[in-house]
Amino acid sequence: MLRTLGSCSLALVLAAPVAAQRIDQLGDFTKRFVSVTEPVVALTGVTVLDGTGAAARRDQVIVLREGRIAAVGAAGDVAIPAGARVMPLAGHTVIPGIVGMHDHMFYTAPGGRRVAATVSSTRLYLASGVTTIRTTGSNAPYQDINVKAQVDRGEVPGPRIHVTAPYVTGGGGGYMAEVHSPEQARRFVAYWGEEGATWVKAYTTIRGEDLKAAIEEAHRRGMKVTGHLCSVSFQEAVALGIDNLEHGLFTASDFDPGRVPDECSGSLMAISTRSENASPDTEAWRRTIEVMIRRGVPMTSTLAVYEMAFPGRGSREPRMIEAMAPEVREAYLAQRKVIDENPNPVLTTAMLHNAMAFEKAFHDAGGLLAAGVDPTGIGGALPGFGDQRNYELLLEAGFTPAQVVRIMTLNGARILGIEQDLGTIEVGKLADLVVLEGDLTADGSVIQRTRVVFKDGVGYDPAPLIASVKGRVGII
């Protein structure tokens, strides 16, 4: 499609209604993980957080028909169709399917491990209620493209996948693509646009003129550009026309007092999160937020992966540890011990909270904030599980449950341009829903207790999805 359509025509195609994937379009292997197959289903007695930011509604009925939401309302106000499968779910919360906006299909862990984990990631995302992802940088792009096609054909279980091209950076790229001229940047974007990528991910050492060329070529093709930046500041990237910015304060060189344009400080994270460099009292704080909002540039929160770097933080929850391959588990726990027992840590909880405060300030000023796990770093932010952890961390940052659900659902859908079909629980939208055991408004940990995950109205059972990759994260 990208080979023959200009940006205007592409926009029209993307705006067209999306067809639901029916149960009869799923292969036998995918059906192993399905627990709800009926074309008409009624969820009764549920608490609904609908993704719009509205307060929770109690004792609701949601009717799903042929892959879409047919009715939502209070018990007694919604007629349950004859022949529907009725699922009594008192004591459960239903939210829209999570839209993971920084959800790689590769995984990293201590010791230099980097794995194209397309099997474990897709299953864990879906099991955790993440029904749509943007890969936001690829380690094995053709594997991502092929897996997306397999999911779309129903051959394997997984979320909807929006493919991002390989990382593009300046010097020191390693496994990433390096560009050292605007022409190189344009060629890179053109190639991956032809291959089917819809987003480009700029990385830390890219120069401003090369980023500008990449953005221009992407926009010419109807693609978008996001960035994990350093050599280019947030304010500079906004001026160049970037469409999204990743990681918030952790990668914003606007807050480096010694910054040299087009150069990246290797210690930016420790610099930008210090309150003396970044606080609501600084001009850089106010100006960066103002510029992003004025130009309509969203930001992606990835607190789950950054939490790993802070002493006394990070996770050792049993389900995460059990999911890891034994050697990955050993390496992760050893690295966790080193970080936690460091007598002179560079990073402190106060710095983490400062980064949270920046995200809250951006949101409260009217900025569009989304979220994703970024399953990299030392390996403690697993696909799906880390998305769920983001829910708890955003609560810690001061957001309400309704606000966090909106950040993790509708806001991501808006950035991807799919909000007409996904992101909220509304009549006519695709039936992507997460059924959680418990009251999510009273206990943030309920986000981990997925009972059924509906994608296109087909209900997937999280337990066998998770069991199928137990002890294999870091291998497949």
PDB file of C-alpha atoms in Angstrom, residues 244-424:
ATOM      1  CA  ASN A 244       6.125  11.789  19.148  1.00  0.00           C
ATOM      2  CA  LEU A 245       8.792  11.826  21.861  1.00  0.00           C
ATOM      3  CA  GLU A 246       9.773   8.861  24.034  1.00  0.00           C
ATOM      4  CA  HIS A 247      10.705   8.442  27.707  1.00  0.00           C
ATOM      5  CA  GLY A 248      10.029  11.937  29.027  1.00  0.00           C
ATOM      6  CA  LEU A 249      12.578  13.557  31.307  1.00  0.00           C
ATOM      7  CA  PHE A 250      15.021  10.645  31.078  1.00  0.00           C
ATOM      8  CA  THR A 251      16.003  11.536  27.492  1.00  0.00           C
ATOM      9  CA  ALA A 252      15.344  15.279  27.340  1.00  0.00           C
ATOM     10  CA  SER A 253      18.665  17.056  26.816  1.00  0.00           C
ATOM     11  CA  ASP A 254      16.810  20.357  27.252  1.00  0.00           C
ATOM     12  CA  PHE A 255      17.734  19.866  30.918  1.00  0.00           C
ATOM     13  CA  ASP A 256      21.481  19.391  30.452  1.00  0.00           C
ATOM     14  CA  PRO A 257      23.146  22.707  31.389  1.00  0.00           C
ATOM     15  CA  GLY A 258      26.368  21.662  29.639  1.00  0.00           C
ATOM     16  CA  ARG A 259      24.700  20.512  26.446  1.00  0.00           C
ATOM     17  CA  VAL A 260      26.431  20.972  23.088  1.00  0.00           C
ATOM     18  CA  PRO A 261      24.075  20.864  20.067  1.00  0.00           C
ATOM     19  CA  ASP A 262      24.275  17.623  18.055  1.00  0.00           C
ATOM     20  CA  GLU A 263      26.249  15.915  20.829  1.00  0.00           C
ATOM     21  CA  CYS A 264      24.957  13.389  23.358  1.00  0.00           C
ATOM     22  CA  SER A 265      26.022  13.154  26.983  1.00  0.00           C
ATOM     23  CA  GLY A 266      26.338   9.539  28.056  1.00  0.00           C
ATOM     24  CA  SER A 267      25.117  10.506  31.523  1.00  0.00           C
ATOM     25  CA  LEU A 268      22.012  12.390  30.396  1.00  0.00           C
ATOM     26  CA  MET A 269      19.606  10.345  32.511  1.00  0.00           C
ATOM     27  CA  ALA A 270      21.432  11.273  35.726  1.00  0.00           C
ATOM     28  CA  ILE A 271      21.627  14.918  34.640  1.00  0.00           C
ATOM     29  CA  SER A 272      18.125  15.523  33.351  1.00  0.00           C
ATOM     30  CA  THR A 273      16.334  14.074  36.381  1.00  0.00           C
ATOM     31  CA  ARG A 274      18.133  16.231  38.962  1.00  0.00           C
ATOM     32  CA  SER A 275      15.802  18.787  40.499  1.00  0.00           C
ATOM     33  CA  GLU A 276      18.401  21.545  40.125  1.00  0.00           C
ATOM     34  CA  ASN A 277      18.272  21.010  36.347  1.00  0.00           C
ATOM     35  CA  ALA A 278      14.616  20.086  35.920  1.00  0.00           C
ATOM     36  CA  SER A 279      11.810  21.355  38.109  1.00  0.00           C
ATOM     37  CA  PRO A 280       8.589  23.336  37.661  1.00  0.00           C
ATOM     38  CA  ASP A 281      10.576  26.409  38.689  1.00  0.00           C
ATOM     39  CA  THR A 282      12.922  26.220  35.702  1.00  0.00           C
ATOM     40  CA  GLU A 283      12.303  27.916  32.382  1.00  0.00           C
ATOM     41  CA  ALA A 284      13.344  24.760  30.515  1.00  0.00           C
ATOM     42  CA  TRP A 285      10.569  22.760  32.240  1.00  0.00           C
ATOM     43  CA  ARG A 286       7.862  25.259  31.387  1.00  0.00           C
ATOM     44  CA  ARG A 287       9.147  25.966  27.883  1.00  0.00           C
ATOM     45  CA  THR A 288       9.567  22.308  26.874  1.00  0.00           C
ATOM     46  CA  ILE A 289       6.022  21.454  27.926  1.00  0.00           C
ATOM     47  CA  GLU A 290       4.631  24.579  26.280  1.00  0.00           C
ATOM     48  CA  VAL A 291       6.381  23.916  22.954  1.00  0.00           C
ATOM     49  CA  MET A 292       5.273  20.261  22.823  1.00  0.00           C
ATOM     50  CA  ILE A 293       1.655  21.080  23.571  1.00  0.00           C
ATOM     51  CA  ARG A 294       1.489  24.023  21.182  1.00  0.00           C
ATOM     52  CA  ARG A 295       2.711  21.833  18.323  1.00  0.00           C
ATOM     53  CA  GLY A 296       0.599  18.842  19.394  1.00  0.00           C
ATOM     54  CA  VAL A 297       3.529  16.471  19.990  1.00  0.00           C
ATOM     55  CA  PRO A 298       2.619  13.542  22.308  1.00  0.00           C
ATOM     56  CA  MET A 299       4.971  11.921  24.803  1.00  0.00           C
ATOM     57  CA  THR A 300       5.313   8.233  25.688  1.00  0.00           C
ATOM     58  CA  SER A 301       5.784   7.229  29.314  1.00  0.00           C
ATOM     59  CA  THR A 302       7.990   4.170  29.875  1.00  0.00           C
ATOM     60  CA  LEU A 303       8.372   4.223  33.644  1.00  0.00           C
ATOM     61  CA  ALA A 304       8.493   0.429  33.980  1.00  0.00           C
ATOM     62  CA  VAL A 305      11.831   0.082  32.210  1.00  0.00           C
ATOM     63  CA  TYR A 306      13.475   3.092  33.859  1.00  0.00           C
ATOM     64  CA  GLU A 307      12.392   1.997  37.321  1.00  0.00           C
ATOM     65  CA  MET A 308      14.803  -0.935  36.913  1.00  0.00           C
ATOM     66  CA  ALA A 309      17.819   1.383  37.169  1.00  0.00           C
ATOM     67  CA  PHE A 310      16.890   2.766  40.587  1.00  0.00           C
ATOM     68  CA  PRO A 311      17.954   1.175  43.902  1.00  0.00           C
ATOM     69  CA  GLY A 312      15.157  -0.385  45.897  1.00  0.00           C
ATOM     70  CA  ARG A 313      12.877  -0.444  42.884  1.00  0.00           C
ATOM     71  CA  GLY A 314      12.382  -2.991  40.138  1.00  0.00           C
ATOM     72  CA  SER A 315      10.449  -6.194  40.335  1.00  0.00           C
ATOM     73  CA  ARG A 316      10.966  -9.679  41.689  1.00  0.00           C
ATOM     74  CA  GLU A 317       7.364 -10.753  41.356  1.00  0.00           C
ATOM     75  CA  PRO A 318       7.035 -14.535  40.990  1.00  0.00           C
ATOM     76  CA  ARG A 319       5.229 -14.624  37.640  1.00  0.00           C
ATOM     77  CA  MET A 320       7.941 -12.463  36.056  1.00  0.00           C
ATOM     78  CA  ILE A 321      10.776 -14.527  37.496  1.00  0.00           C
ATOM     79  CA  GLU A 322       9.070 -17.757  36.414  1.00  0.00           C
ATOM     80  CA  ALA A 323       8.657 -16.484  32.865  1.00  0.00           C
ATOM     81  CA  MET A 324      12.393 -15.865  32.447  1.00  0.00           C
ATOM     82  CA  ALA A 325      14.751 -18.472  31.074  1.00  0.00           C
ATOM     83  CA  PRO A 326      16.919 -19.785  33.961  1.00  0.00           C
ATOM     84  CA  GLU A 327      20.116 -18.049  32.811  1.00  0.00           C
ATOM     85  CA  VAL A 328      18.241 -14.789  32.234  1.00  0.00           C
ATOM     86  CA  ARG A 329      16.684 -15.032  35.675  1.00  0.00           C
ATOM     87  CA  GLU A 330      20.085 -15.556  37.276  1.00  0.00           C
ATOM     88  CA  ALA A 331      21.647 -12.631  35.417  1.00  0.00           C
ATOM     89  CA  TYR A 332      18.726 -10.325  36.184  1.00  0.00           C
ATOM     90  CA  LEU A 333      18.677 -11.077  39.914  1.00  0.00           C
ATOM     91  CA  ALA A 334      22.445 -10.626  40.106  1.00  0.00           C
ATOM     92  CA  GLN A 335      22.205  -7.234  38.398  1.00  0.00           C
ATOM     93  CA  ARG A 336      19.268  -6.292  40.596  1.00  0.00           C
ATOM     94  CA  LYS A 337      21.425  -7.080  43.657  1.00  0.00           C
ATOM     95  CA  VAL A 338      24.280  -4.890  42.397  1.00  0.00           C
ATOM     96  CA  ILE A 339      21.945  -1.945  41.851  1.00  0.00           C
ATOM     97  CA  ASP A 340      20.140  -2.328  45.170  1.00  0.00           C
ATOM     98  CA  GLU A 341      23.307  -2.720  47.227  1.00  0.00           C
ATOM     99  CA  ASN A 342      25.316   0.086  45.619  1.00  0.00           C
ATOM    100  CA  PRO A 343      26.476   2.261  48.562  1.00  0.00           C
ATOM    101  CA  ASN A 344      26.820   5.341  46.322  1.00  0.00           C
ATOM    102  CA  PRO A 345      23.986   5.228  43.794  1.00  0.00           C
ATOM    103  CA  VAL A 346      23.939   7.784  41.012  1.00  0.00           C
ATOM    104  CA  LEU A 347      20.161   7.555  40.735  1.00  0.00           C
ATOM    105  CA  THR A 348      17.749   8.131  43.604  1.00  0.00           C
ATOM    106  CA  THR A 349      14.029   7.679  44.140  1.00  0.00           C
ATOM    107  CA  ALA A 350      13.692  11.468  44.279  1.00  0.00           C
ATOM    108  CA  MET A 351      15.000  11.616  40.692  1.00  0.00           C
ATOM    109  CA  LEU A 352      12.479   8.985  39.589  1.00  0.00           C
ATOM    110  CA  HIS A 353       9.695  10.969  41.209  1.00  0.00           C
ATOM    111  CA  ASN A 354      10.933  14.092  39.428  1.00  0.00           C
ATOM    112  CA  ALA A 355      10.592  12.290  36.111  1.00  0.00           C
ATOM    113  CA  MET A 356       7.080  11.234  37.116  1.00  0.00           C
ATOM    114  CA  ALA A 357       6.274  14.841  37.998  1.00  0.00           C
ATOM    115  CA  PHE A 358       7.329  15.995  34.528  1.00  0.00           C
ATOM    116  CA  GLU A 359       4.939  13.527  32.913  1.00  0.00           C
ATOM    117  CA  LYS A 360       2.135  14.609  35.236  1.00  0.00           C
ATOM    118  CA  ALA A 361       2.811  18.282  34.505  1.00  0.00           C
ATOM    119  CA  PHE A 362       2.794  17.630  30.753  1.00  0.00           C
ATOM    120  CA  HIS A 363      -0.512  15.776  31.020  1.00  0.00           C
ATOM    121  CA  ASP A 364      -2.151  18.314  33.333  1.00  0.00           C
ATOM    122  CA  ALA A 365      -1.178  21.159  30.994  1.00  0.00           C
ATOM    123  CA  GLY A 366      -3.060  19.442  28.171  1.00  0.00           C
ATOM    124  CA  GLY A 367      -0.357  17.242  26.654  1.00  0.00           C
ATOM    125  CA  LEU A 368      -1.183  13.872  25.100  1.00  0.00           C
ATOM    126  CA  LEU A 369       0.563  11.226  27.218  1.00  0.00           C
ATOM    127  CA  ALA A 370       0.611   7.532  26.246  1.00  0.00           C
ATOM    128  CA  ALA A 371       2.537   4.580  27.685  1.00  0.00           C
ATOM    129  CA  GLY A 372       4.526   1.459  26.839  1.00  0.00           C
ATOM    130  CA  VAL A 373       6.807  -1.025  28.570  1.00  0.00           C
ATOM    131  CA  ASP A 374      10.051  -0.926  26.509  1.00  0.00           C
ATOM    132  CA  PRO A 375      11.222  -4.473  27.426  1.00  0.00           C
ATOM    133  CA  THR A 376      14.935  -3.659  27.304  1.00  0.00           C
ATOM    134  CA  GLY A 377      17.523  -2.579  29.857  1.00  0.00           C
ATOM    135  CA  ILE A 378      18.354  -5.234  32.455  1.00  0.00           C
ATOM    136  CA  GLY A 379      15.368  -7.395  31.549  1.00  0.00           C
ATOM    137  CA  GLY A 380      13.018  -6.739  34.438  1.00  0.00           C
ATOM    138  CA  ALA A 381      10.299  -5.042  32.374  1.00  0.00           C
ATOM    139  CA  LEU A 382       8.756  -7.973  30.542  1.00  0.00           C
ATOM    140  CA  PRO A 383       6.393  -7.567  27.604  1.00  0.00           C
ATOM    141  CA  GLY A 384       2.861  -7.124  28.895  1.00  0.00           C
ATOM    142  CA  PHE A 385       3.801  -7.463  32.553  1.00  0.00           C
ATOM    143  CA  GLY A 386       5.707  -4.191  32.248  1.00  0.00           C
ATOM    144  CA  ASP A 387       2.723  -2.508  30.598  1.00  0.00           C
ATOM    145  CA  GLN A 388       0.698  -3.522  33.638  1.00  0.00           C
ATOM    146  CA  ARG A 389       3.427  -2.191  35.920  1.00  0.00           C
ATOM    147  CA  ASN A 390       3.127   1.155  34.135  1.00  0.00           C
ATOM    148  CA  TYR A 391      -0.444   1.345  35.448  1.00  0.00           C
ATOM    149  CA  GLU A 392       0.792   1.130  39.034  1.00  0.00           C
ATOM    150  CA  LEU A 393       3.646   3.582  38.430  1.00  0.00           C
ATOM    151  CA  LEU A 394       1.341   6.159  36.872  1.00  0.00           C
ATOM    152  CA  LEU A 395      -0.879   5.879  39.946  1.00  0.00           C
ATOM    153  CA  GLU A 396       2.246   6.535  42.021  1.00  0.00           C
ATOM    154  CA  ALA A 397       2.861   9.610  39.856  1.00  0.00           C
ATOM    155  CA  GLY A 398      -0.464  11.021  41.004  1.00  0.00           C
ATOM    156  CA  PHE A 399      -2.856  10.122  38.189  1.00  0.00           C
ATOM    157  CA  THR A 400      -6.331   8.791  38.947  1.00  0.00           C
ATOM    158  CA  PRO A 401      -7.338   5.290  37.787  1.00  0.00           C
ATOM    159  CA  ALA A 402      -9.572   6.780  35.075  1.00  0.00           C
ATOM    160  CA  GLN A 403      -6.737   8.995  33.842  1.00  0.00           C
ATOM    161  CA  VAL A 404      -4.288   6.090  33.721  1.00  0.00           C
ATOM    162  CA  VAL A 405      -6.690   3.912  31.760  1.00  0.00           C
ATOM    163  CA  ARG A 406      -7.146   6.736  29.250  1.00  0.00           C
ATOM    164  CA  ILE A 407      -3.363   7.207  28.964  1.00  0.00           C
ATOM    165  CA  MET A 408      -2.887   3.488  28.298  1.00  0.00           C
ATOM    166  CA  THR A 409      -5.787   3.095  25.864  1.00  0.00           C
ATOM    167  CA  LEU A 410      -7.420   6.033  24.087  1.00  0.00           C
ATOM    168  CA  ASN A 411      -4.316   8.229  24.059  1.00  0.00           C
ATOM    169  CA  GLY A 412      -2.264   5.566  22.322  1.00  0.00           C
ATOM    170  CA  ALA A 413      -5.076   4.973  19.834  1.00  0.00           C
ATOM    171  CA  ARG A 414      -5.153   8.689  19.073  1.00  0.00           C
ATOM    172  CA  ILE A 415      -1.425   8.778  18.372  1.00  0.00           C
ATOM    173  CA  LEU A 416      -1.774   5.824  16.022  1.00  0.00           C
ATOM    174  CA  GLY A 417      -4.828   7.342  14.345  1.00  0.00           C
ATOM    175  CA  ILE A 418      -7.086   4.382  15.198  1.00  0.00           C
ATOM    176  CA  GLU A 419      -9.318   5.991  17.812  1.00  0.00           C
ATOM    177  CA  GLN A 420     -12.370   5.612  15.568  1.00  0.00           C
ATOM    178  CA  ASP A 421     -12.174   1.837  16.156  1.00  0.00           C
ATOM    179  CA  LEU A 422     -10.216   1.333  19.372  1.00  0.00           C
ATOM    180  CA  GLY A 423      -9.232   2.879  22.691  1.00  0.00           C
ATOM    181  CA  THR A 424     -12.591   3.226  24.446  1.00  0.00           C
TER     182      THR A 424
END
